[in-house]
Structures are given as C-alpha cells and as structure tokens.
Short mmCIF file of N, CA, C and O in Angstrom, two decimals:
data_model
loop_
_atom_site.label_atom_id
_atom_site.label_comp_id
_atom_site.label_asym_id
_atom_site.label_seq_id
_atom_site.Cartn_x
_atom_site.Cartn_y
_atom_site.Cartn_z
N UNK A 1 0.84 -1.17 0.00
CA UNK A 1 0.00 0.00 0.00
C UNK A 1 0.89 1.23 0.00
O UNK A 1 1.90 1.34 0.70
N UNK A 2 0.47 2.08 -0.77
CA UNK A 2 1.53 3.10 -0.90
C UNK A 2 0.84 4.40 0.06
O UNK A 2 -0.37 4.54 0.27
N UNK A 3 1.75 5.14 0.48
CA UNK A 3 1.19 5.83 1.71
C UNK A 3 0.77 7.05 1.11
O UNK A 3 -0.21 7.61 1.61
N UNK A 4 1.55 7.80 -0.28
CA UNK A 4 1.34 8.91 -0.97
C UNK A 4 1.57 8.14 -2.44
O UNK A 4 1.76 6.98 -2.80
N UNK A 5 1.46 9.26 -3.00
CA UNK A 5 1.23 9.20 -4.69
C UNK A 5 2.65 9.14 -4.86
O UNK A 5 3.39 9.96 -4.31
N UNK A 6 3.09 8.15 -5.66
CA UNK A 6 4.61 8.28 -6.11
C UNK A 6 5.43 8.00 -4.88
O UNK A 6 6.41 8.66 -4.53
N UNK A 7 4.79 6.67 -4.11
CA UNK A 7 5.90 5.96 -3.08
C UNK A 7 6.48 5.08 -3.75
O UNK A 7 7.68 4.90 -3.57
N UNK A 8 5.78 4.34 -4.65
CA UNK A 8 6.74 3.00 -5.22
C UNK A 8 5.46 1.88 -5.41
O UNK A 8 5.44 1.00 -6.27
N UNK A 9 4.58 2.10 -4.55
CA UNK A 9 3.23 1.13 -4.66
C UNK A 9 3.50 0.13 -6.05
O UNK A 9 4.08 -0.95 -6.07
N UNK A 10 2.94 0.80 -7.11
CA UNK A 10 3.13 0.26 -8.57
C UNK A 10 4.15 -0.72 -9.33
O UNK A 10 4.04 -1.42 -10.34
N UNK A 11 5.15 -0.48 -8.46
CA UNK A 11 6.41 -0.60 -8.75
C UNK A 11 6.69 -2.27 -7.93
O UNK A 11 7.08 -3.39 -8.28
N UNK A 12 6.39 -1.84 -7.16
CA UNK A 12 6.40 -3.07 -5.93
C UNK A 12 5.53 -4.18 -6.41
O UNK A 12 5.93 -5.34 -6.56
N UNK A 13 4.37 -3.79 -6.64
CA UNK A 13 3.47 -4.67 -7.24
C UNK A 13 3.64 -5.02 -8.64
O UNK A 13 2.70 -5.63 -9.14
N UNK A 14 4.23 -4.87 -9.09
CA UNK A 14 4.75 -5.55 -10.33
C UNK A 14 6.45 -6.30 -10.33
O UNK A 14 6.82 -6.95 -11.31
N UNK A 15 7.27 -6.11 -9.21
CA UNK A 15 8.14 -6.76 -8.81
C UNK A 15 7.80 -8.40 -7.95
O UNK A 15 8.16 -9.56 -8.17
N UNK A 16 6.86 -7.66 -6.81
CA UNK A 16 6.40 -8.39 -6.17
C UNK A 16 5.21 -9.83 -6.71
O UNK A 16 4.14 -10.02 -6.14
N UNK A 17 5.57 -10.42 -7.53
CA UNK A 17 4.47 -11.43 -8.52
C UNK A 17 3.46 -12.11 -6.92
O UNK A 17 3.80 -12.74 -5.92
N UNK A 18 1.93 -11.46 -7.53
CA UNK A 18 1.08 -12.03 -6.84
C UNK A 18 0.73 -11.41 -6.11
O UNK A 18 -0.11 -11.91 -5.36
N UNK A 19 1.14 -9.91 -5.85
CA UNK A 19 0.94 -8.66 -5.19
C UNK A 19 0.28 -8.01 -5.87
O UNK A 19 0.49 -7.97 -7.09
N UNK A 20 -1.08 -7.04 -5.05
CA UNK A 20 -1.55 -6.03 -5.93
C UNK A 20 -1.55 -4.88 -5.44
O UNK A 20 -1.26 -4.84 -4.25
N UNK A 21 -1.83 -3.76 -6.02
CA UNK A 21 -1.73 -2.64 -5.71
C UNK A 21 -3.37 -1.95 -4.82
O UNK A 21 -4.48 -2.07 -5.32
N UNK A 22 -3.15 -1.42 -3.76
CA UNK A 22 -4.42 -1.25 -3.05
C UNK A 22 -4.71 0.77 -3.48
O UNK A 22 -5.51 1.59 -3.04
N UNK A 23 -4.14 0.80 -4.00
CA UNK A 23 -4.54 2.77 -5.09
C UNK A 23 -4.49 3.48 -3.41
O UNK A 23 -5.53 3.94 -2.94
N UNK A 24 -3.41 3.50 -2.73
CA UNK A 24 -3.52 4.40 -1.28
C UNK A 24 -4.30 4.07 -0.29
O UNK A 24 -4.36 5.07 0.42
N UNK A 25 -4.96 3.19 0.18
CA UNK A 25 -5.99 2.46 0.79
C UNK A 25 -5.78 1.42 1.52
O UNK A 25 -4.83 0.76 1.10
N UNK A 26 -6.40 0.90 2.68
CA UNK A 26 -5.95 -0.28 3.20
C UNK A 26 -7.07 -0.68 2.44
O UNK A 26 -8.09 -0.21 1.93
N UNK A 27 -6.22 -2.14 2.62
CA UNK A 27 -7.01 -3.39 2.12
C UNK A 27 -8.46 -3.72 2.89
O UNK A 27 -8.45 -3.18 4.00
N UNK A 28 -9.35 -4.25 2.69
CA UNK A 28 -10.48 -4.63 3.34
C UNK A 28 -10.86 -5.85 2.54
O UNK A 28 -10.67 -6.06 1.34
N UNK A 29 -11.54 -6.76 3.63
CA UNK A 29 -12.22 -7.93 3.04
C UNK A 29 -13.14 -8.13 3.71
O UNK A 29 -12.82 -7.93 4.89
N UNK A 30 -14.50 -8.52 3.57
CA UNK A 30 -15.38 -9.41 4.90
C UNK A 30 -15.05 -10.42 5.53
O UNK A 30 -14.96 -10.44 6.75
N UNK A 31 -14.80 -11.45 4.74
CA UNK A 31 -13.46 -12.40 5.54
C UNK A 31 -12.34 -12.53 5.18
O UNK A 31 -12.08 -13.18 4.17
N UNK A 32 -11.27 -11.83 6.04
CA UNK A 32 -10.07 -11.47 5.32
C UNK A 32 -8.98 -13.02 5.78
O UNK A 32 -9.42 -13.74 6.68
N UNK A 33 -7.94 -13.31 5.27
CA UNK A 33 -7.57 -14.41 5.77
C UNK A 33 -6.89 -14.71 7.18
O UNK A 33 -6.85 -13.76 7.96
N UNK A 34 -6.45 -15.70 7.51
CA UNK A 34 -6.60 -15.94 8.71
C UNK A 34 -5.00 -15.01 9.14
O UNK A 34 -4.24 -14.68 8.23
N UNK A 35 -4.84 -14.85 9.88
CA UNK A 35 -3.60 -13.80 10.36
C UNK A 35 -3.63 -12.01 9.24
O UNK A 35 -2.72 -11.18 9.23
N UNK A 36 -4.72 -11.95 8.61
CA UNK A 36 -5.09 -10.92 7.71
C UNK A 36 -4.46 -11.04 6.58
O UNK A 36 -3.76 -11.94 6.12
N UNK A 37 -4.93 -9.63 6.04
CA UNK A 37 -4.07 -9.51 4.74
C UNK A 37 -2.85 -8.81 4.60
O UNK A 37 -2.63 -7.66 4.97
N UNK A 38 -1.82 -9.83 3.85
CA UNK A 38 -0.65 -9.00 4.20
C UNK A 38 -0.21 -7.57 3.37
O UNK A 38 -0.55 -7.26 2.23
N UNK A 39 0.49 -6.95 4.12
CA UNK A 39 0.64 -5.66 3.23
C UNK A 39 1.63 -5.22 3.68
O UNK A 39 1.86 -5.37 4.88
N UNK A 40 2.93 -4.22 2.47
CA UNK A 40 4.01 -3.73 2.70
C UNK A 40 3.36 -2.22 2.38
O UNK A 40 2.59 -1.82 1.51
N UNK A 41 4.10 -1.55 3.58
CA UNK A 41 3.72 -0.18 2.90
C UNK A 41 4.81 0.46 2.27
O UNK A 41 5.98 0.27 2.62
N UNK A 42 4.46 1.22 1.36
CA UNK A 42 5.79 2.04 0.42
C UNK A 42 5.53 3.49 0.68
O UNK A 42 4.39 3.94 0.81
N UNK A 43 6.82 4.33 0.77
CA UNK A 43 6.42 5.57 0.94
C UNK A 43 8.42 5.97 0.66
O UNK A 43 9.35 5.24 1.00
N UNK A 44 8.50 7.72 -0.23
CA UNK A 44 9.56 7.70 -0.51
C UNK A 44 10.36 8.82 0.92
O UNK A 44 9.68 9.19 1.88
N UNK A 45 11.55 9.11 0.80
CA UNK A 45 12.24 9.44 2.22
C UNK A 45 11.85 11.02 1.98
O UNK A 45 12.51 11.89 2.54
N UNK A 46 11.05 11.26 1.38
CA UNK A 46 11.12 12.84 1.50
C UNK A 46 9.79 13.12 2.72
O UNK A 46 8.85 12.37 2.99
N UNK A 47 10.11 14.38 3.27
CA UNK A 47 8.92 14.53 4.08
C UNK A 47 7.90 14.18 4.51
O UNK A 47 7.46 13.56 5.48
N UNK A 48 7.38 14.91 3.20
CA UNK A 48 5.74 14.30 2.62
C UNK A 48 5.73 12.66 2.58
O UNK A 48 4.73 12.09 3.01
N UNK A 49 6.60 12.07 2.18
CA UNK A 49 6.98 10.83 2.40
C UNK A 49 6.74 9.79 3.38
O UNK A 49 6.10 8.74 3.46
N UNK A 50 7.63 10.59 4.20
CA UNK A 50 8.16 9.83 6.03
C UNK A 50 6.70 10.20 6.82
O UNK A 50 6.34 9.36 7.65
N UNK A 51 5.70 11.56 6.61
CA UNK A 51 5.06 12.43 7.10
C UNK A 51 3.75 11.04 6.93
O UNK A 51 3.10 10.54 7.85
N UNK A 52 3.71 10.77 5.76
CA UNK A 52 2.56 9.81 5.31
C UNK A 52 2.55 7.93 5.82
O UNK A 52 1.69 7.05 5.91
N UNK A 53 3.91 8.03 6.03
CA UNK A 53 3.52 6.49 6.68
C UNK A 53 3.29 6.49 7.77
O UNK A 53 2.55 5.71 8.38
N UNK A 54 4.16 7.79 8.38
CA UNK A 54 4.06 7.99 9.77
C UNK A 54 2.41 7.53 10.26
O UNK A 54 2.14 6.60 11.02
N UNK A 55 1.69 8.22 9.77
CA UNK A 55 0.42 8.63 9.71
C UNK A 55 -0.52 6.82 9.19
O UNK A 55 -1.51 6.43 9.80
N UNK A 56 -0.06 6.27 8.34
CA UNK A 56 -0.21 5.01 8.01
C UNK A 56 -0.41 4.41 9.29
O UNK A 56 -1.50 4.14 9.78
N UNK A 57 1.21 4.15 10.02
CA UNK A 57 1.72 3.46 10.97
C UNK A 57 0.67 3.47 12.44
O UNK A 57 0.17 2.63 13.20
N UNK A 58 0.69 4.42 12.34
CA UNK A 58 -0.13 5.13 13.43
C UNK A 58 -1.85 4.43 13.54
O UNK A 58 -2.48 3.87 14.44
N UNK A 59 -2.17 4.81 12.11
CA UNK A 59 -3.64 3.99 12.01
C UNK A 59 -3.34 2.43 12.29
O UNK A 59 -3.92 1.80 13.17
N UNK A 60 -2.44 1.93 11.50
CA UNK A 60 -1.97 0.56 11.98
C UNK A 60 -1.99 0.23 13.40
O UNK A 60 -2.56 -0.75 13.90
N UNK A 61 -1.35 1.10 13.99
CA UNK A 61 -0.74 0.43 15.20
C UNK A 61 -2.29 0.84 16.10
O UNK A 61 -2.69 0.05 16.95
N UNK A 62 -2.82 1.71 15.89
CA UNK A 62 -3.95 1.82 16.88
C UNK A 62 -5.45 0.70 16.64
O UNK A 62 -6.64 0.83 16.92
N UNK A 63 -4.83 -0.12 16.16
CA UNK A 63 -6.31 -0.69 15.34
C UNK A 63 -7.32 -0.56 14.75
O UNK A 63 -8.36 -1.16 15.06
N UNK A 64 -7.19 0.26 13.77
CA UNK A 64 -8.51 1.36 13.35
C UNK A 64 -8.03 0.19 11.89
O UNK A 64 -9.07 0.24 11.25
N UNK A 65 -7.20 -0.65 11.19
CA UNK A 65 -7.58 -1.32 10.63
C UNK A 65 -7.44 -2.78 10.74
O UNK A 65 -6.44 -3.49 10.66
N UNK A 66 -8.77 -3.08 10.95
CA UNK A 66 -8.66 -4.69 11.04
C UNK A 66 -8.44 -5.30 9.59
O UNK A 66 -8.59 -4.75 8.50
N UNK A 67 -7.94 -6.92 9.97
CA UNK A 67 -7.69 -8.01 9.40
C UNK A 67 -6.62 -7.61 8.35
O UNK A 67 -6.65 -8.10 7.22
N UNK A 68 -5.53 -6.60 8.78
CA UNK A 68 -4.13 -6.54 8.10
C UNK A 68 -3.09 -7.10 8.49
O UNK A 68 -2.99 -7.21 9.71
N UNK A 69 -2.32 -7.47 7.88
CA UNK A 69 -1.20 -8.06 8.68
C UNK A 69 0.03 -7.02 7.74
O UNK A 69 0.44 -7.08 6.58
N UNK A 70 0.29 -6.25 8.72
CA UNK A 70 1.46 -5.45 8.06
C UNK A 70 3.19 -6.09 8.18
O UNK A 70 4.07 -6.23 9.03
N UNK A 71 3.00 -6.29 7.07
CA UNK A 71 4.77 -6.96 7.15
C UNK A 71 5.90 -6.08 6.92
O UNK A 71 7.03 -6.55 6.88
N UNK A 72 5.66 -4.66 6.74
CA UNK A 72 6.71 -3.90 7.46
C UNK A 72 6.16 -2.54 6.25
O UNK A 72 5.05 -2.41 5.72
N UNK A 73 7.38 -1.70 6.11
CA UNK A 73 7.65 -0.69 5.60
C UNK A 73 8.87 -0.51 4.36
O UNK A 73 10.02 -0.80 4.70
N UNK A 74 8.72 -0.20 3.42
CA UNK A 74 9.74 0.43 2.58
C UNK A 74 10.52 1.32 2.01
O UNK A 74 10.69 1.13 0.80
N UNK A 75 11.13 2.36 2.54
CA UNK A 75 11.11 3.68 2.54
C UNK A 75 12.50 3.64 0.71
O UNK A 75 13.49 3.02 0.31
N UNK A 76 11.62 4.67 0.32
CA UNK A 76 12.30 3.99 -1.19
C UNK A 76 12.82 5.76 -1.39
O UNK A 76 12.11 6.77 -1.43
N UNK A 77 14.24 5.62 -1.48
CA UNK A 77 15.01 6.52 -2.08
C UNK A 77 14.18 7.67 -2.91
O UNK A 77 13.65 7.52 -4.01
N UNK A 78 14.21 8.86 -2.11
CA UNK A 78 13.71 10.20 -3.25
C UNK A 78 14.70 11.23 -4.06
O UNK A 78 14.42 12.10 -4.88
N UNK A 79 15.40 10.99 -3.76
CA UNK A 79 16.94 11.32 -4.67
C UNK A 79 18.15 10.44 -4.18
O UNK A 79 18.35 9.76 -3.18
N UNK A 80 18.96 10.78 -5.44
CA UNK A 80 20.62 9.68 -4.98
C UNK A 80 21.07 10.85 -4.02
O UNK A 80 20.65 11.96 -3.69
N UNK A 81 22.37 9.83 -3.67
CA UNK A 81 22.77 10.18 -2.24
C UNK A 81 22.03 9.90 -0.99
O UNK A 81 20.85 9.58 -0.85
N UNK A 82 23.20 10.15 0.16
CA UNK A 82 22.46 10.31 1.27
C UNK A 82 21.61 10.71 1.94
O UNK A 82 22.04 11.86 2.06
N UNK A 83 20.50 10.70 2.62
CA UNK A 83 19.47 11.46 3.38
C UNK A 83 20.22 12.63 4.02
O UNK A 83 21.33 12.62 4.56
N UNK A 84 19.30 13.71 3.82
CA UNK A 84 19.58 14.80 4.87
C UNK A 84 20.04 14.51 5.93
O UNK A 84 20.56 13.41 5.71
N UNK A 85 20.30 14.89 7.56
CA UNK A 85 20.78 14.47 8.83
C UNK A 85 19.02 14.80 9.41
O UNK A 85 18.61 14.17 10.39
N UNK A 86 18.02 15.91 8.63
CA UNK A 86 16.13 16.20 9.39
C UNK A 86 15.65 14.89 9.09
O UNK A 86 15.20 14.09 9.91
N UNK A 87 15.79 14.70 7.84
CA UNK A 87 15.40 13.74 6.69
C UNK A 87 15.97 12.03 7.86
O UNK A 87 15.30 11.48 8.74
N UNK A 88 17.03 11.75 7.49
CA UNK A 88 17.69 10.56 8.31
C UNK A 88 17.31 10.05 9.92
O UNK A 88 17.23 8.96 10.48
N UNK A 89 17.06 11.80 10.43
CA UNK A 89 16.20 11.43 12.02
C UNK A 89 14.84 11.02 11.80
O UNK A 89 14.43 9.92 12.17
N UNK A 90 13.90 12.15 11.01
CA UNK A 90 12.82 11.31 10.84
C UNK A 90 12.68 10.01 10.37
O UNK A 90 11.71 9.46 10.91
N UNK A 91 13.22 9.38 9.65
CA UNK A 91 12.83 8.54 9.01
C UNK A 91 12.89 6.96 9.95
O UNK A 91 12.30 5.91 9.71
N UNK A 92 14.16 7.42 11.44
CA UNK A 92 14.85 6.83 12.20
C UNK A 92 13.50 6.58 12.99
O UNK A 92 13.02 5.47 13.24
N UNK A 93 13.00 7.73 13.30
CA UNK A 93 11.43 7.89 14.53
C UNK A 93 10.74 6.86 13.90
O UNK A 93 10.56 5.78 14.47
N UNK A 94 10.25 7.13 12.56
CA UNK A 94 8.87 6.85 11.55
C UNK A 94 9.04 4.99 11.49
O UNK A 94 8.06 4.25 11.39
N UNK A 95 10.77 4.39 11.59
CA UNK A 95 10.52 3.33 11.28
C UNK A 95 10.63 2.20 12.71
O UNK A 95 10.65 0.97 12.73
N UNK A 96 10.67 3.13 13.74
CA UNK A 96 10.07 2.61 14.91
C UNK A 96 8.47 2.22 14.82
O UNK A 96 7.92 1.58 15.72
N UNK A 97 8.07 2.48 14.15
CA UNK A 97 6.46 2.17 14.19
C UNK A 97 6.14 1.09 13.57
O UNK A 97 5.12 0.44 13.82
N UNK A 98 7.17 0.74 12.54
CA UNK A 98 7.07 -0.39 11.79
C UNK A 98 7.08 -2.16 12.15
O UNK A 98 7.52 -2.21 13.30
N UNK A 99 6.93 -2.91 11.91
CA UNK A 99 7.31 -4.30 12.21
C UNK A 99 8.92 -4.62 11.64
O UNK A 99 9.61 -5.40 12.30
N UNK A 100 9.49 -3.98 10.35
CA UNK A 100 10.34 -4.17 9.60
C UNK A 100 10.56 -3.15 8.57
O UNK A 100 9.59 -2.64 8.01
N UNK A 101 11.78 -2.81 8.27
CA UNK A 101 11.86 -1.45 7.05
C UNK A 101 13.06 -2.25 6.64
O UNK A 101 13.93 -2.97 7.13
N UNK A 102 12.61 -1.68 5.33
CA UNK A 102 13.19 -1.85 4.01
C UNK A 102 13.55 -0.50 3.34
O UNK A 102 12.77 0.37 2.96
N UNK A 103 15.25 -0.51 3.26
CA UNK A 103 15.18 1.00 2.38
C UNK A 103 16.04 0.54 0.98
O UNK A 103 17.11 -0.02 0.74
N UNK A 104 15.51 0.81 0.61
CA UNK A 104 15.31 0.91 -1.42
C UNK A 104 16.50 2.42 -2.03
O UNK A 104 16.27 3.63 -2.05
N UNK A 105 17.54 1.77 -2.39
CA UNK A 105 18.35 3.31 -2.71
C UNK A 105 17.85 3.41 -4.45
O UNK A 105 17.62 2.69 -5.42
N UNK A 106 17.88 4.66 -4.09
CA UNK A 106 17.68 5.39 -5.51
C UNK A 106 18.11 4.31 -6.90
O UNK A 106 19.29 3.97 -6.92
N UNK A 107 17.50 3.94 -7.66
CA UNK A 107 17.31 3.85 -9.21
C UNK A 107 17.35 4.75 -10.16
O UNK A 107 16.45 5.36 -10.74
N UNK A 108 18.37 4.77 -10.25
CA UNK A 108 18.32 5.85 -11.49
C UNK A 108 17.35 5.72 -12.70
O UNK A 108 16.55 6.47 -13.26
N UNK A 109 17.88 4.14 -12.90
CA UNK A 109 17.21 3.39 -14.24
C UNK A 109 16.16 3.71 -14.50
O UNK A 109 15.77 4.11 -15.60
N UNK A 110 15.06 3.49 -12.75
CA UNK A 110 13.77 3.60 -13.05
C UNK A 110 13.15 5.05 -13.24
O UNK A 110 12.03 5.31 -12.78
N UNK A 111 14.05 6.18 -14.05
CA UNK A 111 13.28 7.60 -14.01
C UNK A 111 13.41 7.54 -15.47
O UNK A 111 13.43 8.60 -16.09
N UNK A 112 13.52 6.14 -16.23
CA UNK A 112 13.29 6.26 -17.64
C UNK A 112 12.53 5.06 -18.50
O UNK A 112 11.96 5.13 -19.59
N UNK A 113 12.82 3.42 -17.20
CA UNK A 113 12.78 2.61 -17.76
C UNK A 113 12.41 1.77 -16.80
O UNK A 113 13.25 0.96 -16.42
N UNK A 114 11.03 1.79 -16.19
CA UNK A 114 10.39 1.59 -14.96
C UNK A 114 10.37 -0.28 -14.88
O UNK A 114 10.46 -0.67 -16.04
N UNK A 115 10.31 -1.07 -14.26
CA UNK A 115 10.41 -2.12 -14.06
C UNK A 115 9.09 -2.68 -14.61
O UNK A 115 8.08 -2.03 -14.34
N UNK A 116 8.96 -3.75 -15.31
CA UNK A 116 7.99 -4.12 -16.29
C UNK A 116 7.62 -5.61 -15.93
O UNK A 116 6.47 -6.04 -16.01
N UNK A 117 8.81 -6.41 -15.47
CA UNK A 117 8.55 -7.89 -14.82
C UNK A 117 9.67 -7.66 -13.43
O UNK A 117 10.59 -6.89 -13.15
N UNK A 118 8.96 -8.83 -12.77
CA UNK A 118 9.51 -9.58 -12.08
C UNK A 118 10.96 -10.20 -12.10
O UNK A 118 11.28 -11.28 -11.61
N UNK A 119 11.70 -9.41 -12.70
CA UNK A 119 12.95 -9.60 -13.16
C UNK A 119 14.21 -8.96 -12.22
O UNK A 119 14.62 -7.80 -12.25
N UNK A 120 14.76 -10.21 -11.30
CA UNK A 120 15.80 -9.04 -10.36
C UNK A 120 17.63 -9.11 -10.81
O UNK A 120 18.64 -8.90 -10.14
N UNK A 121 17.44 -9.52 -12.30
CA UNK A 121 18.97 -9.44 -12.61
C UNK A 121 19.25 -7.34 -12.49
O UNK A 121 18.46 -6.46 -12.81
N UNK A 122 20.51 -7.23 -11.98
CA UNK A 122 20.27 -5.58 -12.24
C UNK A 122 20.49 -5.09 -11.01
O UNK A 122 21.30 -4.24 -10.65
N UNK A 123 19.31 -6.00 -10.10
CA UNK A 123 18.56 -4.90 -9.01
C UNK A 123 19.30 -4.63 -7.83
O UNK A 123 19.82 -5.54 -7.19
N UNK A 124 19.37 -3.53 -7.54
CA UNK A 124 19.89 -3.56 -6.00
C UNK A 124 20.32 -4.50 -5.29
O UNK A 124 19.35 -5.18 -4.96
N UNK A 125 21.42 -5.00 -4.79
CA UNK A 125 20.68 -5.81 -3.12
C UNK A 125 19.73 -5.81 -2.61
O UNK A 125 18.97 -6.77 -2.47
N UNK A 126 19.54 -4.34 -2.10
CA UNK A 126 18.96 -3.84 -0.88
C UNK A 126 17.35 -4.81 -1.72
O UNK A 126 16.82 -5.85 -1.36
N UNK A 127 16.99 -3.77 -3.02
CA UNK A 127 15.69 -4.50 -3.58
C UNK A 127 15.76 -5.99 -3.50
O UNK A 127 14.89 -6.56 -2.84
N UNK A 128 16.56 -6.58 -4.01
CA UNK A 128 16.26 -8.26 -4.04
C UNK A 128 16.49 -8.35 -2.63
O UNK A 128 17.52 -7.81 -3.02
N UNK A 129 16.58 -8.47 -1.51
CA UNK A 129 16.62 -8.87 -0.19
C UNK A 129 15.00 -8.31 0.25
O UNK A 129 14.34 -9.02 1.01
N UNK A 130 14.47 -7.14 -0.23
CA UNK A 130 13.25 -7.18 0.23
C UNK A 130 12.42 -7.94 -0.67
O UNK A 130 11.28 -8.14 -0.25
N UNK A 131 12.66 -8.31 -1.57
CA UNK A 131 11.69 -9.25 -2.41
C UNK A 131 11.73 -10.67 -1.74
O UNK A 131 10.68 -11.22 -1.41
N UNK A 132 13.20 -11.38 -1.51
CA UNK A 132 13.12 -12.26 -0.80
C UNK A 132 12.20 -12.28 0.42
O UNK A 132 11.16 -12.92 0.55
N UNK A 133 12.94 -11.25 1.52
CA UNK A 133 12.26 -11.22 2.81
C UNK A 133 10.68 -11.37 2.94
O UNK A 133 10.18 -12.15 3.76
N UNK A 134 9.81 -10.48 1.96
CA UNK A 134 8.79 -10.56 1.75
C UNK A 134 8.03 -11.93 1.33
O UNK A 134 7.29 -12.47 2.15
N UNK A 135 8.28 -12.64 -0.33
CA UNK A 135 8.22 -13.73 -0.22
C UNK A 135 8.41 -14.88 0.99
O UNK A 135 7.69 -15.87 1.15
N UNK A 136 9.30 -14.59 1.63
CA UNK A 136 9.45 -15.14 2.82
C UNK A 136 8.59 -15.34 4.13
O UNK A 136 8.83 -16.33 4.82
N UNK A 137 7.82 -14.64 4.43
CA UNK A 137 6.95 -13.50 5.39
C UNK A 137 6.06 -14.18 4.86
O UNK A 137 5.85 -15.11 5.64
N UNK A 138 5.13 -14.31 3.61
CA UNK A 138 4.09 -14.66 3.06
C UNK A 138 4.27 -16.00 3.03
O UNK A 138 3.15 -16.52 3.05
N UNK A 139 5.19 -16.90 2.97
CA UNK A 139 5.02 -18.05 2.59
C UNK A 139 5.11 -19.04 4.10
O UNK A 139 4.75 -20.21 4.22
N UNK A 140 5.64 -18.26 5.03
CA UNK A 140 5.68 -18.64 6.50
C UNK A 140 3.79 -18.52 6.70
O UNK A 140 3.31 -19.15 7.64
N UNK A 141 3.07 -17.92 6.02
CA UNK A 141 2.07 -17.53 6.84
C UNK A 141 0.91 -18.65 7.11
O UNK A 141 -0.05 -18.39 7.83
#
C-alpha cells in the first residue's frame, strides 16, 4: 500500500508477482484471511513521504484497521545520495512504528525505464533482499 502518490506502490506490485496494488488504501475484506491480509507499505524518504507512513503506521498500530497483517515498511530513495541528517532522524522515529523497514536506494534506471517484470537481474541488493524477505513472510504464513 503506498502511503502517498509516487511511493513506489506500482512498482512493488509488479516486482512483487502475486501482489496487488491497493490505489492508497488499506485493504479490506469481509473475511479477510486468517492472520489478515498482508501488506508492505511504500512511501519515498522525503517529508511528505516519512510524514505519510508515519500517519499510516499510526492507524496501523492503533487498530482502526482490522484483518491486516502489516509486514513492514519500505522507505524507497527520493533522490541519490544520502538522506539529509532532518530527513535521516525522521525517518529513524517513523521506522520505529514499523514491524520491519526496508530501504530501497535510488534507481536511477527507473526515471526512464520503470520495471515491467519480475525480473531481479540488475537490481539492488537492498531491492532483491526485500523481495526475498517478503516472499518469505508470506510463505511462513
């Protein structure tokens, strides 16, 4: 679930085979499955970013949504380089709220030539370790 417009949602869900995209929204079901439905949230390190999962996390953690099972957070690179030192603290607070974070460094590639399959020759570490981990998480369930 992506927390703002242009976290990575889309992106994830087309990496992620068998994942779908929830358009900013938690998931809902009438009977959702047993330990819920799982969900990664995506959101990128900028403000507005960190500001929006925060805010995610928060609904999460207070129970205002049932039958989710949040399997963590992904905070996905909003420019190359390092985080600010405002930027790097928040993001430090924001992923205390989480079960698990995942940070995603910048792609250049993808500001021309967006990921199309399930294909992790190329990819990051950091990305193929959260694809694993995830697969992982889901298949324990």
């Amino acid at each position: 679930m992506g927390t703002h417009g242009g976290s990575g949602e889309s992106t994830f869900a087309t990496l992620l085979s068998g994942s779908l995209e929830s358009h900013h929204t938690w998931p809902q079901s009438a009977s959702p499955p047993p330990g819920g439905i799982p969900v990664v949230l995506t959101a990128r390190t900028s403000f507005h970013g960190l500001d929006s999962s925060r805010s995610a996390l928060t609904q999460w953690a207070s129970g205002a949504v049932p039958g989710v099972e949040l399997l963590g957070l992904a905070l996905v690179s909003d420019a190359p380089g390092k985080l600010p030192k405002p930027l790097k603290d928040f993001a430090h607070l924001v992923e205390g709220g989480a079960p698990r974070t995942w940070r995603v460094p910048w792609i250049e590639q993808w500001r021309t030539d967006p990921p199309t399959a399930p294909d992790q020759r190329g990819m990051p570490t950091e990305l193929r370790k959260l694809i694993k981990s995830v697969q992982a998480l889901i298949l324990k369930r």
